[in-house]
XYZ file of C-alpha atoms in Angstrom:
229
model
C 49.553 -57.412 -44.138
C 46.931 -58.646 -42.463
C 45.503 -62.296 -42.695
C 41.761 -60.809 -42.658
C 41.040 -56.997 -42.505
C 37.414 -55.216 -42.517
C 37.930 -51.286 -42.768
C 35.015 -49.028 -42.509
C 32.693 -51.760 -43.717
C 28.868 -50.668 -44.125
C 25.981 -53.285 -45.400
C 22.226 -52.974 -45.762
C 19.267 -55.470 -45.826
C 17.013 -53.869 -48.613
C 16.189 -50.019 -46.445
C 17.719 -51.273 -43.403
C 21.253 -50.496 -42.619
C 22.814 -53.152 -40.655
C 26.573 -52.298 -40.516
C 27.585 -48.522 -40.051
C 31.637 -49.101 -39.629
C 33.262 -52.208 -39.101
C 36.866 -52.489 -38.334
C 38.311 -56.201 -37.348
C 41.356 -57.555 -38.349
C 43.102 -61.150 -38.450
C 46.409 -62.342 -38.579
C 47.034 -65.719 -39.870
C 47.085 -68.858 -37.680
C 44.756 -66.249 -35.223
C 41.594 -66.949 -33.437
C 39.535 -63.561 -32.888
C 36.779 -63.322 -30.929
C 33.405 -61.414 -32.188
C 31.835 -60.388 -29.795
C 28.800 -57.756 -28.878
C 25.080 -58.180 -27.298
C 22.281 -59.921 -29.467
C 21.571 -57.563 -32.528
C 24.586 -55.389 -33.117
C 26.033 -56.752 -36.528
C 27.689 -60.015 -35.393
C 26.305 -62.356 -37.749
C 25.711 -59.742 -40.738
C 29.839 -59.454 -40.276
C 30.109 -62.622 -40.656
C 28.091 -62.824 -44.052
C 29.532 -60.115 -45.414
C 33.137 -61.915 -44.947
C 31.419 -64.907 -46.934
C 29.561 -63.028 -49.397
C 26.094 -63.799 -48.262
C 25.936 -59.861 -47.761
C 27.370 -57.231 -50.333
C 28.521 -54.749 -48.215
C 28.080 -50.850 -49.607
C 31.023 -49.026 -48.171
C 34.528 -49.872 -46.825
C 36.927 -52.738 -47.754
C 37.204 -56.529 -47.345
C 40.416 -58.280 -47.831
C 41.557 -61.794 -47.321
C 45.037 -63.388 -48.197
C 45.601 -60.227 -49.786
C 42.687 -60.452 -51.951
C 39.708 -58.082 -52.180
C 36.729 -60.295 -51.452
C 34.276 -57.762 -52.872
C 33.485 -58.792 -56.043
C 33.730 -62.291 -55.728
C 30.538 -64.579 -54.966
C 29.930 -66.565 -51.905
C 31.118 -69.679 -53.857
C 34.064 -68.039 -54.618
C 34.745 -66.867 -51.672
C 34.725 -70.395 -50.271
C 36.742 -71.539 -52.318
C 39.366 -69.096 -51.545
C 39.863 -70.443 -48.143
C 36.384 -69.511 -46.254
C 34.551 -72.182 -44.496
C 31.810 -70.935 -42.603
C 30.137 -72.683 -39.703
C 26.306 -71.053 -39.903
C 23.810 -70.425 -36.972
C 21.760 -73.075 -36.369
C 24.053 -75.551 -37.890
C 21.938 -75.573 -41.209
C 22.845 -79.784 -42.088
C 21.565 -81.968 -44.934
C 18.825 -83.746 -42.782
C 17.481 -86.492 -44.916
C 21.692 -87.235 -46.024
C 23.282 -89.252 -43.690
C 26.451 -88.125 -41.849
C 29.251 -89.320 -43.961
C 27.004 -88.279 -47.347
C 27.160 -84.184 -44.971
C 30.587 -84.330 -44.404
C 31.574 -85.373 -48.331
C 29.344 -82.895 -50.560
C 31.484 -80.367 -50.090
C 34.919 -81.741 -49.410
C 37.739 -79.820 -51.206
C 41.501 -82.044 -51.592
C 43.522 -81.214 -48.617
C 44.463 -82.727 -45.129
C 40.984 -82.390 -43.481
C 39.001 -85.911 -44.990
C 36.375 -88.148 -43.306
C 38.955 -89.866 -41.337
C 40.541 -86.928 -39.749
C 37.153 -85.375 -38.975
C 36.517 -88.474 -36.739
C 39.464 -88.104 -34.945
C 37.993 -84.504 -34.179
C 35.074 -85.992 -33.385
C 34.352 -89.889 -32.839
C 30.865 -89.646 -32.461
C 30.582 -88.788 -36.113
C 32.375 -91.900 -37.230
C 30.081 -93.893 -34.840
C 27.325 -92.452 -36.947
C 28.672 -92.554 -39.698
C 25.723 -94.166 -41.593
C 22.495 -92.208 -39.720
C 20.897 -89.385 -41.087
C 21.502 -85.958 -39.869
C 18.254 -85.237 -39.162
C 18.216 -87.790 -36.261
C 21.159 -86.653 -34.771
C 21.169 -84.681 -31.163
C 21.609 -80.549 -31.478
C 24.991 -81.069 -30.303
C 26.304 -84.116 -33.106
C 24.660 -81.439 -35.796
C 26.753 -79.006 -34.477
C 29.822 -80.876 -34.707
C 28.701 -82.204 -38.128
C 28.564 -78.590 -39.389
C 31.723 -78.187 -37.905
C 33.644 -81.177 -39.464
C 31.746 -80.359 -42.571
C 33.360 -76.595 -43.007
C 36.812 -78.609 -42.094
C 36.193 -81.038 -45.072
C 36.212 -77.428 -47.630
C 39.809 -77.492 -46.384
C 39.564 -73.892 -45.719
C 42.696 -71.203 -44.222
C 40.142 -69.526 -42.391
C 37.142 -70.985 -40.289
C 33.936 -68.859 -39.383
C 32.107 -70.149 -36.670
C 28.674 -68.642 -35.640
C 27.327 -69.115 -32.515
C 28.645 -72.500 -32.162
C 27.656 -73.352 -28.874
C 23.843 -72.025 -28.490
C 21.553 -73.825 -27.434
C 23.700 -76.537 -26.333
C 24.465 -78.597 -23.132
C 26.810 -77.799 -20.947
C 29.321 -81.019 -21.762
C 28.786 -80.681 -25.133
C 29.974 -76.972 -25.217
C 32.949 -77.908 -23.622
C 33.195 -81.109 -26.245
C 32.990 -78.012 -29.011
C 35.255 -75.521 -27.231
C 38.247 -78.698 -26.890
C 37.867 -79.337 -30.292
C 38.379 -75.278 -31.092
C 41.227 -74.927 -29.002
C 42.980 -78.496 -30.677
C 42.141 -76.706 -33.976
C 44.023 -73.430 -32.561
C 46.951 -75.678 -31.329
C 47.213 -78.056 -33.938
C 45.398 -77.435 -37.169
C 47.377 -73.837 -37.907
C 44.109 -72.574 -38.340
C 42.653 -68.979 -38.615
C 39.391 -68.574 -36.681
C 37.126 -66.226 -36.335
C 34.565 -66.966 -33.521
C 31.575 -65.489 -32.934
C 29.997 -66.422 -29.328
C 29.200 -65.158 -26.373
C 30.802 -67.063 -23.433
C 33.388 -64.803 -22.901
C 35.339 -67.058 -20.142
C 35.520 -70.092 -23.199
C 36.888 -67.258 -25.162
C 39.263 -65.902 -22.868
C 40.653 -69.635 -23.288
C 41.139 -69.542 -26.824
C 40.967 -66.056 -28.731
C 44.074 -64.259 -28.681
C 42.285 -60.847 -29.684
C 38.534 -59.879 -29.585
C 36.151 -57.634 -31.384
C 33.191 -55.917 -30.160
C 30.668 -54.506 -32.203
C 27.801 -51.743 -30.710
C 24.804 -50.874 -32.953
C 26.527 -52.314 -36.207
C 29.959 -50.587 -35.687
C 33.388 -51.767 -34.082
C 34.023 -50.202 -30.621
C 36.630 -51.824 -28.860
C 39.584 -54.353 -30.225
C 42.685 -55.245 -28.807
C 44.429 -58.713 -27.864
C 41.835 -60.813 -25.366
C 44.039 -60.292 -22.208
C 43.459 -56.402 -22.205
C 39.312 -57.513 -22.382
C 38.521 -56.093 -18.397
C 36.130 -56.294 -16.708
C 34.984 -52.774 -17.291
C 34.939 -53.159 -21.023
C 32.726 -56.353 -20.721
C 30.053 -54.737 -18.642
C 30.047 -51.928 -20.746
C 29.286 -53.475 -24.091
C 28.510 -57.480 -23.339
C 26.719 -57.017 -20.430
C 22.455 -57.404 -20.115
């Protein structure tokens, strides 16, 4: 059975259909890649997975559970920690008061986060409002790792950002793959950092899955037909 598995999924903002047919799944201790141009369902996936979308047709399951009914809270704390677009942290707290409002018991705590990323124990005591685009974005990493979750969402985790510290986020994802025994589910679009750490991908088209396989079998052909501009 699969870790995470999305079957014919449909989901609507008010009149306006969104998803048409999604089909993804995980297996645990995975990182999948979600992938498609700006626009085609990525992100509304992604909240239907957490519960931030209903979704009107088709299945969700995780850990053998159907996630339907359950509430975004609930959801979370059945193993979902969700890294949101545009990193979405607790401005006027400072970065240790972030990283502890939601911290669940397990092995990810304050001190482990900093090994992930020193720069967060460095500023440990400023407010997260202050911080550069690129400490945000690995606050609202380390503070989806302090939930403890099974599975980590991460939305667009690198937009926006400079060059060195997209490669500071992409080491941290692959130590995560290689150490953490972490599911992931990564939504981006730099499909060469992908190649590096996704073992399968999924691309969505117009709200619906259209290719999905493991990441070697992503050509070139494939990638101009559905990623490209």
């Amino acid at each position: 059975m699969s870790f995470l598995k999305l079957q014919g999924v449909t989901a609507s903002y008010g009149p306006t259909q969104a998803l048409f047919g999604v089909d993804l799944e995980l297996e645990a201790g995975e990182v999948c890649a979600l992938m498609g141009r700006n626009g085609m369902g990525k992100s509304s996936t992604i909240k239907v997975i957490c519960r931030m979308l209903k979704h009107s047709a088709g299945t969700v399951q995780f850990d053998g559970r159907d996630l339907g009914p359950l509430p975004s809270h609930k959801a979370a704390q059945a193993g979902l920690g969700l890294v949101p677009e545009g990193r979405r942290c607790f401005g006027p707290l400072t970065v240790y008061e972030n990283l502890i409002a939601a911290a669940r018991p397990g092995p990810w705590d304050f001190e482990r986060v900093c090994v992930l990323f020193p720069r967060l124990g460095e500023r440990s005591d400023q407010m997260a409002g202050s911080l550069s685009g690129g400490e945000q974005q690995m606050l609202a990493i380390g503070r989806a790792l302090m939930t403890n979750p099974t599975l980590l969402l991460l939305d667009e985790a690198t937009e926006g950002l400079a060059p060195v510290v997209r490669q500071e986020i992409w080491a941290a994802v692959a130590t995560l793959k290689r150490d953490a025994g972490l599911s992931l589910l990564v939504v981006d679009k730099s499909l060469a950092e992908l190649r590096q750490v996704a073992d399968r991908a999924v691309i969505l088209e117009r709200g619906r899955s259209v290719w999905s396989g493991p990441m070697e079998s992503l050509d070139r052909r494939v990638a101009d037909q559905y990623l490209g501009v």
